[in-house]
XYZ file of C-alpha atoms in Angstrom:
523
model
C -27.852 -29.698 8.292
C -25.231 -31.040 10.519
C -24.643 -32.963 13.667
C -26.442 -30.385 15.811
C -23.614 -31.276 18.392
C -20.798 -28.227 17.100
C -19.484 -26.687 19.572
C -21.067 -22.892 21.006
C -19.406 -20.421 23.274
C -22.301 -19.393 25.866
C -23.475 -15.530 25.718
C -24.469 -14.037 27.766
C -23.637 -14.327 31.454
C -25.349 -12.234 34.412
C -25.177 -11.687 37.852
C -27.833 -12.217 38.809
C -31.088 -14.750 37.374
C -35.064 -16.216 37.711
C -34.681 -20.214 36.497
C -37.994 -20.884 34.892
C -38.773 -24.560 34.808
C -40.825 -25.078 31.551
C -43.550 -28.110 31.791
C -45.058 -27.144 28.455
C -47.116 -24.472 28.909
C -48.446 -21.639 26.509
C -47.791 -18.309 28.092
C -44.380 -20.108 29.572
C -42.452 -17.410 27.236
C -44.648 -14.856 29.067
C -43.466 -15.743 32.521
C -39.697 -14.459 31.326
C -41.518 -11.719 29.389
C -43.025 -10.253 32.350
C -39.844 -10.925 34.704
C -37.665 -9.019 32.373
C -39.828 -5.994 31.732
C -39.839 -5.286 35.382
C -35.714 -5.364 34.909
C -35.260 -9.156 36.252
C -32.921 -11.350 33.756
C -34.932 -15.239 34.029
C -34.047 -18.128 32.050
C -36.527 -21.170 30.603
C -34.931 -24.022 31.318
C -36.266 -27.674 30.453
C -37.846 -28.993 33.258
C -35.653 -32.255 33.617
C -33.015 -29.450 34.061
C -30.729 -31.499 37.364
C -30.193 -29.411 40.876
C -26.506 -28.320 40.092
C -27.293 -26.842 36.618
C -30.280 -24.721 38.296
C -28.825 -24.030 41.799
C -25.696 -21.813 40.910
C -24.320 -19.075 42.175
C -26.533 -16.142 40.640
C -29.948 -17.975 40.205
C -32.222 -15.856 43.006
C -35.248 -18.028 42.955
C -37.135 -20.703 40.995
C -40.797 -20.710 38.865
C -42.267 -24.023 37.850
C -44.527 -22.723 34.534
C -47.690 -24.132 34.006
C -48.572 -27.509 31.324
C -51.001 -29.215 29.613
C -50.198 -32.695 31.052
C -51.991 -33.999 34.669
C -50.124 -34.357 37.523
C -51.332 -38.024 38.118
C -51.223 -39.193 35.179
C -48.838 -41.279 33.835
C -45.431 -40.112 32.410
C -46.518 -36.309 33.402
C -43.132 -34.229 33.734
C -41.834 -34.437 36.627
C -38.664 -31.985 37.662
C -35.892 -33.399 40.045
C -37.111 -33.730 43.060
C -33.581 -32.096 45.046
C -34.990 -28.795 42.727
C -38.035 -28.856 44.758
C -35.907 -29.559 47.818
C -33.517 -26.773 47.321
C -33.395 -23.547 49.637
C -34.230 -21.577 46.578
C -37.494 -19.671 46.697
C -40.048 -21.393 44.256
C -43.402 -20.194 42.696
C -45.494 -22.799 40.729
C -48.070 -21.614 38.782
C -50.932 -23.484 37.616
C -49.502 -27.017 37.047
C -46.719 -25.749 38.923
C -48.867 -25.125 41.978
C -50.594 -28.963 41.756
C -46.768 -29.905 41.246
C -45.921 -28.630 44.656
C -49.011 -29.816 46.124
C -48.395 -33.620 44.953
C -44.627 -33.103 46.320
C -45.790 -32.074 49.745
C -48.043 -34.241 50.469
C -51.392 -32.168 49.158
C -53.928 -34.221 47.079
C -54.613 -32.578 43.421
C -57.963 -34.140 42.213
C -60.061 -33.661 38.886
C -62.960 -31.528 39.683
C -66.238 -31.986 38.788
C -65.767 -28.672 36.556
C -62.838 -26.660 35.921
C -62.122 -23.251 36.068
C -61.407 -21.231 32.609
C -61.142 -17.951 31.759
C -62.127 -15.147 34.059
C -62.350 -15.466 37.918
C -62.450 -13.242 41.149
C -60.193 -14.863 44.168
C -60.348 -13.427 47.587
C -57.215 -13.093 48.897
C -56.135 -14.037 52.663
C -52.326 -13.041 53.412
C -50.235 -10.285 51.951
C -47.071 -11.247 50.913
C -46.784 -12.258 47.338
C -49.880 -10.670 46.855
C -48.369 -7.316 49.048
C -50.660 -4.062 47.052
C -53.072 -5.928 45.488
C -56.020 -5.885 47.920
C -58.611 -8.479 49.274
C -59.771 -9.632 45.687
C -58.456 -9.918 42.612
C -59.610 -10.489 38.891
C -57.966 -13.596 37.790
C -57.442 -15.998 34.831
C -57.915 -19.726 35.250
C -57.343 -22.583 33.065
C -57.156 -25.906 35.021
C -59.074 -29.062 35.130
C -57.381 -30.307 38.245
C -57.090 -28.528 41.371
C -55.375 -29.121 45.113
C -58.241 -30.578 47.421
C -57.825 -30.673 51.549
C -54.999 -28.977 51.580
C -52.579 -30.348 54.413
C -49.113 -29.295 56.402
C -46.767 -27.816 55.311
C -48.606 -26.012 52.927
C -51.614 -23.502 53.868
C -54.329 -21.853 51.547
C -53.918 -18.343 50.568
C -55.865 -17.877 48.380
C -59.497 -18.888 46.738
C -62.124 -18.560 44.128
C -65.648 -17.234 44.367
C -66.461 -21.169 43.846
C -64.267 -22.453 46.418
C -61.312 -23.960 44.944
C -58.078 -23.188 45.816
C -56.171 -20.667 43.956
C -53.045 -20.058 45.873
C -51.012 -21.753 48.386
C -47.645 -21.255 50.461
C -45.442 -23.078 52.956
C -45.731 -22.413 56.271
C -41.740 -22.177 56.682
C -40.317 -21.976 53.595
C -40.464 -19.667 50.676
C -42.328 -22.079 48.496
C -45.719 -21.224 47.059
C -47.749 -21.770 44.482
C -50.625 -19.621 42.422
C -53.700 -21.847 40.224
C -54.091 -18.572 38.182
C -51.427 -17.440 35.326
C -50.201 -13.758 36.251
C -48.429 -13.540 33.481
C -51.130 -12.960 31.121
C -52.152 -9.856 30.468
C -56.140 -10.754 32.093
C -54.937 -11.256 35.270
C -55.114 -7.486 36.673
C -52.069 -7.059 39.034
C -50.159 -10.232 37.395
C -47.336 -8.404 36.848
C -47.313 -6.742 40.268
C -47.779 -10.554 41.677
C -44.502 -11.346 40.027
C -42.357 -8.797 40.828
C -43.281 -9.351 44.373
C -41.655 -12.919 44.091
C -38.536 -11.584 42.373
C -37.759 -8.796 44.392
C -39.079 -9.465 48.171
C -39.588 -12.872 47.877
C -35.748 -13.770 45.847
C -34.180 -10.578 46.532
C -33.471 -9.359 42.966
C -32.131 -5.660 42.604
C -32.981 -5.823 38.815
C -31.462 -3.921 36.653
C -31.603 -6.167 33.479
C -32.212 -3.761 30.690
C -30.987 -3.906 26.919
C -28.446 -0.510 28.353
C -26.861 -3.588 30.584
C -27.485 -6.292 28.064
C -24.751 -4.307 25.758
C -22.414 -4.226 28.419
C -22.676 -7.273 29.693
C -22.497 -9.248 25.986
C -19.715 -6.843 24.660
C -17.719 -8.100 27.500
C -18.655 -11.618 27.126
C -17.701 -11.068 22.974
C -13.930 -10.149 23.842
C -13.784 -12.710 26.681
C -15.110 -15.585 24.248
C -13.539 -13.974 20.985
C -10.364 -12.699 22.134
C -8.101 -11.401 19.184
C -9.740 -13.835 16.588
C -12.299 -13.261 14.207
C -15.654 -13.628 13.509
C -17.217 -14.693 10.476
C -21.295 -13.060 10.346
C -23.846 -13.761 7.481
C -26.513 -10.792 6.874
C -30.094 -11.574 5.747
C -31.588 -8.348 5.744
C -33.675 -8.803 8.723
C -33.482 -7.637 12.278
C -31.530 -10.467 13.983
C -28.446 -10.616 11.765
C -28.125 -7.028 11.462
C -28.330 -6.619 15.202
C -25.431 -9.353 15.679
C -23.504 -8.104 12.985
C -24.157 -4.334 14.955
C -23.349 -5.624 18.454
C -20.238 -7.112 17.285
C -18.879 -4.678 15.703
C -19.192 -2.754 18.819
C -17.311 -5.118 20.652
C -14.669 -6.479 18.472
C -14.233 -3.863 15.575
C -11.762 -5.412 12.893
C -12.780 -8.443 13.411
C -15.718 -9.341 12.112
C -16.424 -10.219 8.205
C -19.983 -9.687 7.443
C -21.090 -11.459 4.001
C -24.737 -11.439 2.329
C -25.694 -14.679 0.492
C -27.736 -13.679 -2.581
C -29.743 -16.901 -2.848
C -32.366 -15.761 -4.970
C -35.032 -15.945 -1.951
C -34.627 -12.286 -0.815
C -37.133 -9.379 -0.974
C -36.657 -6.744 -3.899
C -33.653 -4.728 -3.593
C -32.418 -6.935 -0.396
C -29.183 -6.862 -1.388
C -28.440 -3.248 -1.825
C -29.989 -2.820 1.122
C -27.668 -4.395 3.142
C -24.555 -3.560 1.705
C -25.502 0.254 1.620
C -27.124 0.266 5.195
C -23.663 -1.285 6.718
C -21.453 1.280 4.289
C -23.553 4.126 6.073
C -23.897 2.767 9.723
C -21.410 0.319 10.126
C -18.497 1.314 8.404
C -18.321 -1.666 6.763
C -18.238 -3.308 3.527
C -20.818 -6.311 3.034
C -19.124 -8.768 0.478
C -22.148 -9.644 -1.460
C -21.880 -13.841 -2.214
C -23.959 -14.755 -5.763
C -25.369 -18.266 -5.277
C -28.779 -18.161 -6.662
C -28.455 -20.539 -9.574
C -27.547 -23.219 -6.920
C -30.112 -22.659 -4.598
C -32.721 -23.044 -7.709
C -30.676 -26.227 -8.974
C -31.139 -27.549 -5.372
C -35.015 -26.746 -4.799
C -35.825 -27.493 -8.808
C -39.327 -30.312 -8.441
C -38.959 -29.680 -4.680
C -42.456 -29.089 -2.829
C -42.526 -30.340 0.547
C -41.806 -27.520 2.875
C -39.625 -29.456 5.449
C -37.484 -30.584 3.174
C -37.307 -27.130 1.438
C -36.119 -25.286 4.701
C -33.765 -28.820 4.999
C -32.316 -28.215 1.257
C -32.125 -23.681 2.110
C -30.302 -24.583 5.327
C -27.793 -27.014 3.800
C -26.476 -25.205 0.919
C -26.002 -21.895 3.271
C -23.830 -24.331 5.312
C -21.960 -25.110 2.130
C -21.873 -21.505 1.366
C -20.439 -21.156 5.035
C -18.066 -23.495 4.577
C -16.282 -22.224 1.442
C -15.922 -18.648 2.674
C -14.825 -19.726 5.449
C -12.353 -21.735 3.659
C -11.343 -18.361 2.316
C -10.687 -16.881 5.484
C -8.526 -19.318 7.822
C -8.367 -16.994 10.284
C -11.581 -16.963 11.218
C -12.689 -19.087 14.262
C -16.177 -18.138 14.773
C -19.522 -18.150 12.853
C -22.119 -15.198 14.385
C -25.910 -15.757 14.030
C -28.979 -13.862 14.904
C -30.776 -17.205 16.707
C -33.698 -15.748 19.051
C -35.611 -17.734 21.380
C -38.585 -18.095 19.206
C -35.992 -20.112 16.799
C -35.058 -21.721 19.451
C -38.613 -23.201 21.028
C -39.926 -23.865 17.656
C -36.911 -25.877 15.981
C -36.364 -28.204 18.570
C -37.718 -29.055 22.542
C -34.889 -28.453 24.264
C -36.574 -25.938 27.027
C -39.411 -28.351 27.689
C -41.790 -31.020 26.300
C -43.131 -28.022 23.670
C -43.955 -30.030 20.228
C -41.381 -29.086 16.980
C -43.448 -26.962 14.884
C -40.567 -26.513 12.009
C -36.810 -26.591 11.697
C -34.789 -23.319 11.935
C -31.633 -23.059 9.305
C -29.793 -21.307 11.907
C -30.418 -23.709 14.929
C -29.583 -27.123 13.685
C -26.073 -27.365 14.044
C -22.460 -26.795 11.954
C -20.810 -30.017 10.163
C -17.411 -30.954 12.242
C -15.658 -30.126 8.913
C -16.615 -26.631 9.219
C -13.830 -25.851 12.277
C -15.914 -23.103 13.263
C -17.577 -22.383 16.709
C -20.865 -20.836 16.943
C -21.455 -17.502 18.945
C -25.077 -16.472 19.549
C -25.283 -13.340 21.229
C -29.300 -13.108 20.941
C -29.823 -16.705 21.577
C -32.001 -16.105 24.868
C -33.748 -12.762 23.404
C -37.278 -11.810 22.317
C -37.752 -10.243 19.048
C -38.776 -7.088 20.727
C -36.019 -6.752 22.675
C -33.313 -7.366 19.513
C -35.503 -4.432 17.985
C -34.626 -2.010 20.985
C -31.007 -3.995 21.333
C -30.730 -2.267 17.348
C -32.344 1.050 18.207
C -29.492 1.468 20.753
C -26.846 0.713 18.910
C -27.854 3.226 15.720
C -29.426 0.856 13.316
C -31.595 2.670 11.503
C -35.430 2.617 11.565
C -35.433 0.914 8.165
C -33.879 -2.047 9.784
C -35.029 -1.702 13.273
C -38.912 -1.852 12.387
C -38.732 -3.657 9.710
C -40.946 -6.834 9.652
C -39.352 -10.171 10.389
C -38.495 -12.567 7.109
C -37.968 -15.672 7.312
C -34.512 -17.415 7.461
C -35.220 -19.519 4.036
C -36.416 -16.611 2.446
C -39.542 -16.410 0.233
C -38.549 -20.433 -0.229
C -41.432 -20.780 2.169
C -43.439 -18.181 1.140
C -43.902 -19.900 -2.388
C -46.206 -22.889 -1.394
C -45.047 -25.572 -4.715
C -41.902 -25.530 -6.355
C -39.586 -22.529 -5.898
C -38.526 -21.206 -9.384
C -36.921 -18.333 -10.049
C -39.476 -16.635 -12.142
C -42.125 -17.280 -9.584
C -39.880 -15.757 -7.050
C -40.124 -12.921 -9.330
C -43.315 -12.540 -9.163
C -43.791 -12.770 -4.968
C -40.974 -10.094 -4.926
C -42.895 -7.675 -6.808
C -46.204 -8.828 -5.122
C -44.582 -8.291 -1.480
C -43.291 -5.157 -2.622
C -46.515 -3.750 -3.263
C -48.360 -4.919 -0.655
C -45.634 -3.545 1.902
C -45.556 -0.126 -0.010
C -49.149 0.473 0.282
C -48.945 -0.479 4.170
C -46.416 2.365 4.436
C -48.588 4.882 2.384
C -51.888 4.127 4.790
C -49.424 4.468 7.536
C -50.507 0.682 8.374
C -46.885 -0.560 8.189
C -46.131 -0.010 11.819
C -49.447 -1.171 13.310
C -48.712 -4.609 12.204
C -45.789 -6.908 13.420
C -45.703 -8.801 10.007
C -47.484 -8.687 6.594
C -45.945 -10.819 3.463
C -47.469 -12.123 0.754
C -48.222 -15.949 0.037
C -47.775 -17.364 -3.772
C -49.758 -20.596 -3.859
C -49.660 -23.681 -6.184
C -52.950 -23.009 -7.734
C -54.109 -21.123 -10.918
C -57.771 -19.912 -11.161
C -59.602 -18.342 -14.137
C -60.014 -14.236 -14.409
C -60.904 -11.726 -17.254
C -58.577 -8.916 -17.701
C -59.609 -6.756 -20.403
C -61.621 -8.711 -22.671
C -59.203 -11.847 -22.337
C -59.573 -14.951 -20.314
C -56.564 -15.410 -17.960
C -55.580 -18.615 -15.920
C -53.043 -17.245 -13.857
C -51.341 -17.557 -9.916
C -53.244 -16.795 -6.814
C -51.923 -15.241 -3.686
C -52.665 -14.582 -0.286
C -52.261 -11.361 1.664
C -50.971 -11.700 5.229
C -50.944 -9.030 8.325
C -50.408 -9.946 12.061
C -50.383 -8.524 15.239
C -48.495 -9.827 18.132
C -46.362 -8.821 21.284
C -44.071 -12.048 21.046
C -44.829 -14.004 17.699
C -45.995 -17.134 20.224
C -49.440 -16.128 19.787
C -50.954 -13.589 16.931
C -54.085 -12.347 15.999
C -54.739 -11.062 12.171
C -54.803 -7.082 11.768
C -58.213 -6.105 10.646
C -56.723 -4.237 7.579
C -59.334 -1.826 5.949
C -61.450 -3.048 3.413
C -60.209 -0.018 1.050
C -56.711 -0.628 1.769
C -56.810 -4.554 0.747
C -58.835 -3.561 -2.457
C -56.059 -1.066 -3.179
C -53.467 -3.773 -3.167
C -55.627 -6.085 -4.751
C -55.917 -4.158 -7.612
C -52.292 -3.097 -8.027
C -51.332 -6.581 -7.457
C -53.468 -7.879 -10.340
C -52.534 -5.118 -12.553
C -48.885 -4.728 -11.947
C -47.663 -8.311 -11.441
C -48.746 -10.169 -14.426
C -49.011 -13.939 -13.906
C -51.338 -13.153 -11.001
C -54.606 -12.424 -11.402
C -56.703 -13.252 -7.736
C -55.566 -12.186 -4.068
C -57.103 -12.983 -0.866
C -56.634 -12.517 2.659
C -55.941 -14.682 5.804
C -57.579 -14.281 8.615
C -56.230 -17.179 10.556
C -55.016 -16.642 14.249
C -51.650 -18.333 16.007
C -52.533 -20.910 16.879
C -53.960 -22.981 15.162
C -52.510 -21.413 12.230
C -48.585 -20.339 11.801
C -47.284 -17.024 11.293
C -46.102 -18.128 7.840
C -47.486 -20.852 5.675
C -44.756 -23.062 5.399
């Protein structure tokens, strides 16, 4: 797909920020989560990020996120140690804590057992735990643990079986927690961390999407200036936020294009071009390039290489319009931070789950820069970004769809005629959400088309048709997500509209897989 080394303009800049170190951790995502919802802008950073990168003018204070690796083991991540050095306040939590404990001198050991789950920790100084009493309900999950703790650090905290849960420096504004606050079973978690970033850092907040518009519309016309801005639609919430957001800032300059590829839902393409008419003002130049797409993924199965072979040709198709447009300079996309963490570990040692077509990079020969206005966004936050700049609901609350389309929702070759069928399928299965009023009590629901044919009776025939797989999901962030216990009545509804309506399939089931171990999607 490209170098990965063209050239982006950075969006957005703030006055004011949280640097979150990431050593791998789970719930590291809900560390800036929780910062930001009490109106504090944070950043993840990779934890090899250098001093001078971290220690700038508007970062407030430092968190060192918890990991999966050992502190004394070998080849554990390790951050700088001028970061831990810095005047900066710093809070380490979990392996973050045993971090600061092996810096200043404070053995971390491998206890005899470990703490996970649910704990009560008495609490012995105020400060960052200021309104949250003498006790508190916790959640552990560590093996190791900080043992004789020595000068300059001093206990502040421990568990109902002894161990240390909380530490701080006797002159500095270093400390560390064992616990993760940041999850919703740690009662007062979030109280914990807005202590840090407000009385501990000094924050005065006021991060907000309201200040997020402001503060990227400006950064737009600064980066932008009078040139324009080239901005591919999907259909889904990220590109028509971008698209929306620029148009605020730069009106009559932006170009918005849909590429037809074949791999949209049913009616995608009116959608789009009618829901920017009405809301936008705009006309969406509609691109056919279907019959390519199929040419490209014809005896094509593996799903890497699918989303490898979906991302290239929209390059192509990138390429040639812009070829049509010389004075464009910029290419928009929706990229969230989801993309980002799952395509590639740039934001710590996280493992690459699959490629992104919108995060691995522009060929040189495309002359155009990227701008990314979402990049550092969670898909919750794009959604309220569009409700506040007049996208309507049907965009807005729609459920996410994948960049390559139903490319990986088609486990096999992708063919046209067995996109067909998925479209129809999804279509369903998403109309009789709506109906039960089930639609917006999931996150995401889609339907799976796999490679396998099984034997059914319709009428007093013997069929030996597709099978596909109903999917529902419920989830604050898409990092983790359980499956929505859909009722039985409702599946059998779609079931049997499925199986009568959409012939070439003739068996559905449902997935009940959670994330992780399973994936949102299948491929």
């Amino acid at each position: 797909m490209g170098s990965g080394t063209h050239e982006r303009d950075p969006c957005v800049k703030h006055s004011e920020r949280i640097v979150i170190l990431d050593f791998g951790g789970q719930t590291t995502q809900l560390i800036a989560r929780r910062l930001r919802e009490a109106g504090v802008y944070c950043e993840i950073l990779p934890f090899t990020a250098r001093r001078n990168d971290i220690e700038t003018a508007e970062t407030k204070g430092i968190i060192l996120s918890g990991g999966p690796a050992s502190v004394n083991q070998e080849g554990a991540p390790y951050p700088d140690p001028e970061v831990l050095n810095c005047p900066l306040p710093i809070l380490g939590i979990c392996y973050g804590m045993q971090l600061l404990g092996k810096h200043f001198g404070s053995p971390v050991v491998k206890g005899r057992l470990g703490e996970f789950g649910p704990a009560k920790i008495r609490v012995n100084d105020a400060g960052l735990f200021s309104g949250l009493g003498s006790s508190m309900q916790v959640w552990m999950s560590h093996g190791d643990h900080l043992e004789d703790v020595r000068e300059p650090l001093e206990v502040i905290a421990s568990s109902e079986s002894g161990l240390v849960s909380a530490v701080q420096h006797r002159t500095r504004a270093v400390m560390g927690v064992q616990f993760h606050p940041e999850v919703t079973h740690t009662e007062g978690g979030a109280t914990l961390l807005k202590n840090f970033a407000y009385t501990t850092c000094g924050c005065k907040g006021g991060w907000s999407m309201e200040s997020f518009i402001d503060e990227a519309t400006a950064d737009i016309r600064r980066i932008v200036g009078s040139r324009k801005v080239l901005c591919a639609l999907s259909g889904g919430l990220d590109s028509a936020v971008t698209a929306m957001l620029l148009l605020r800032a730069i009106p009559g300059q932006v170009l918005c294009f849909f590429v037809d590829t074949g791999l949209s839902r049913l009616y995608e393409r009116e959608q789009i071009v009618e829901t920017f008419r009405e809301h936008g003002h705009i006309e969406v130049e509609a691109l056919e390039a279907s019959e390519r797409f199929f040419a490209a993924l014809k005896d094509v199965t593996d799903p890497e290489q699918k989303r490898k072979i979906i991302g290239r040709l929209f390059i192509d198709v990138f390429q040639e319009e812009a070829a049509r447009h010389p004075e464009v300079d910029y290419l928009a996309q929706g990229t969230l931070y989801p993309d980002v963490i799952e395509s590639v570990s740039v934001k710590g040692p996280s493992a690459t789950i699959k490629s992104h077509h919108n995060v691995g990079g522009l060929p040189d020969t495309l002359h155009l820069k990227l701008i990314e206005p979402l990049r550092e966004l969670f898909k919750d936050e794009a959604r309220h970004l569009g409700d506040l700049l007049g996208l309507p609901r049907e965009i807005t609350r729609r459920h996410p769809f994948p960049g390559p389309g139903l490319g990986v929702r088609i486990l096999g070759e992708v063919t046209r005629e067995r996109c067909d069928l998925l479209r129809k399928a999804d279509a369903i299965f998403i109309e009789e959400l709506r109906k039960a009023d089930w639609y917006d009590k999931t996150r995401q629901a889609l339907v799976v088309l796999l490679p396998v044919k099984s034997v059914g009776v319709m009428g007093d025939e013997r069929t030996y048709e597709n099978a596909c797989v109903l999917r529902a999901v419920n989830t604050d962030d898409f990092m983790t997500a359980d499956f929505t216990k859909l009722p039985y009545d409702l599946l059998g509804k779609v079931a049997s509209r499925i199986i009568n309506e959409v012939r070439g399939i003739n068996r559905v089931t449902y997935d009940i897989s959670t994330k992780p171990p399973a994936t949102v999607e299948w491929e």
